[in-house]
């Protein structure tokens, strides 16, 4: 394989480049990305970067010396629109064809937007550094009323940051229990209570009918008819895997690129990594996209080995892990909270917002959640057992 093209200048894409070189690959590597930035760290976008404590340079995942050593050809600001696995080419939006031996799909996902809100000033999503810069400008520009639609982790982190800046913040969540899918009902209620603990208005079980405003948003109309005044609105209602460019390629797509455990797709010589990859997980017992920072780095090593060996490499048996910083509380979760997984607080107490809970299924630990107890959490996460190994 004389050349490999990585589509997506992301953490997952860069991690795969590093893994390819570490495995001894010395051929040509081309990295193309729709954004004009070299790979950068996304978690700070909703926190320190958003409140103005970091600049763009501080987000960089690599530097000029490393990129020179990796010997990468960068095609930034270039959007891939087609993959032809027979001709072994990736076509760019401006019509150029990049010939390649192998392909790494690392295109990630894009933020979902509410229908009919395009072009309305003051309405934001948060996925890229450009998104964060635009939102930061408004939050720091004396616009006091923020409405966040969606109480997932991104929405919660934005609400936390904005509240720390002194804004009046309302969070609207369609579900009765925010984060129930990720944490279960009991702990979803505990973690979402951080909003009310810090003076943020949380509206649960409430849908959004639409936004109000002519050229700029002035309010959010709820499904029950209420109107929330708003100077700025952030929409955090999930993401959509960036797979449109793979249409007609033969690569199987179903809520992401469908892969085996080694990140191999349905087309030889094409692998997928990161938020766009839907791989089988022993912890979930099914194919799933895992949108976590640690997953992007771990998958990259597996995908690189699969691509270079021509057969699927074994994936590490590592529990999915993520963290979220909200209101000076670090939330950490490892494993998978599935049906019938019951949490038990084993250290600290819920009321103090400093505790660790172990989720057990059939008596077996399958997940661990911690608030502000990182040392205890790190010890217990090593005891987790994949859900697939637990008797049904």
PDB file of C-alpha atoms in Angstrom, residues 21 63-72:
ATOM      1  CA  UNK A  21       3.819   5.548  11.494  1.00  0.00           C
ATOM      2  CA  UNK A  63       2.849  20.975  16.307  1.00  0.00           C
ATOM      3  CA  UNK A  64       4.983  21.732  13.269  1.00  0.00           C
ATOM      4  CA  UNK A  65       7.865  19.510  14.427  1.00  0.00           C
ATOM      5  CA  UNK A  66       5.609  16.492  14.891  1.00  0.00           C
ATOM      6  CA  UNK A  67       3.858  17.020  11.576  1.00  0.00           C
ATOM      7  CA  UNK A  68       7.204  17.238   9.814  1.00  0.00           C
ATOM      8  CA  UNK A  69       8.275  13.987  11.456  1.00  0.00           C
ATOM      9  CA  UNK A  70       4.994  12.308  10.478  1.00  0.00           C
ATOM     10  CA  UNK A  71       5.568  13.432   6.870  1.00  0.00           C
ATOM     11  CA  UNK A  72       1.924  14.197   6.138  1.00  0.00           C
TER      12      UNK A  72
END
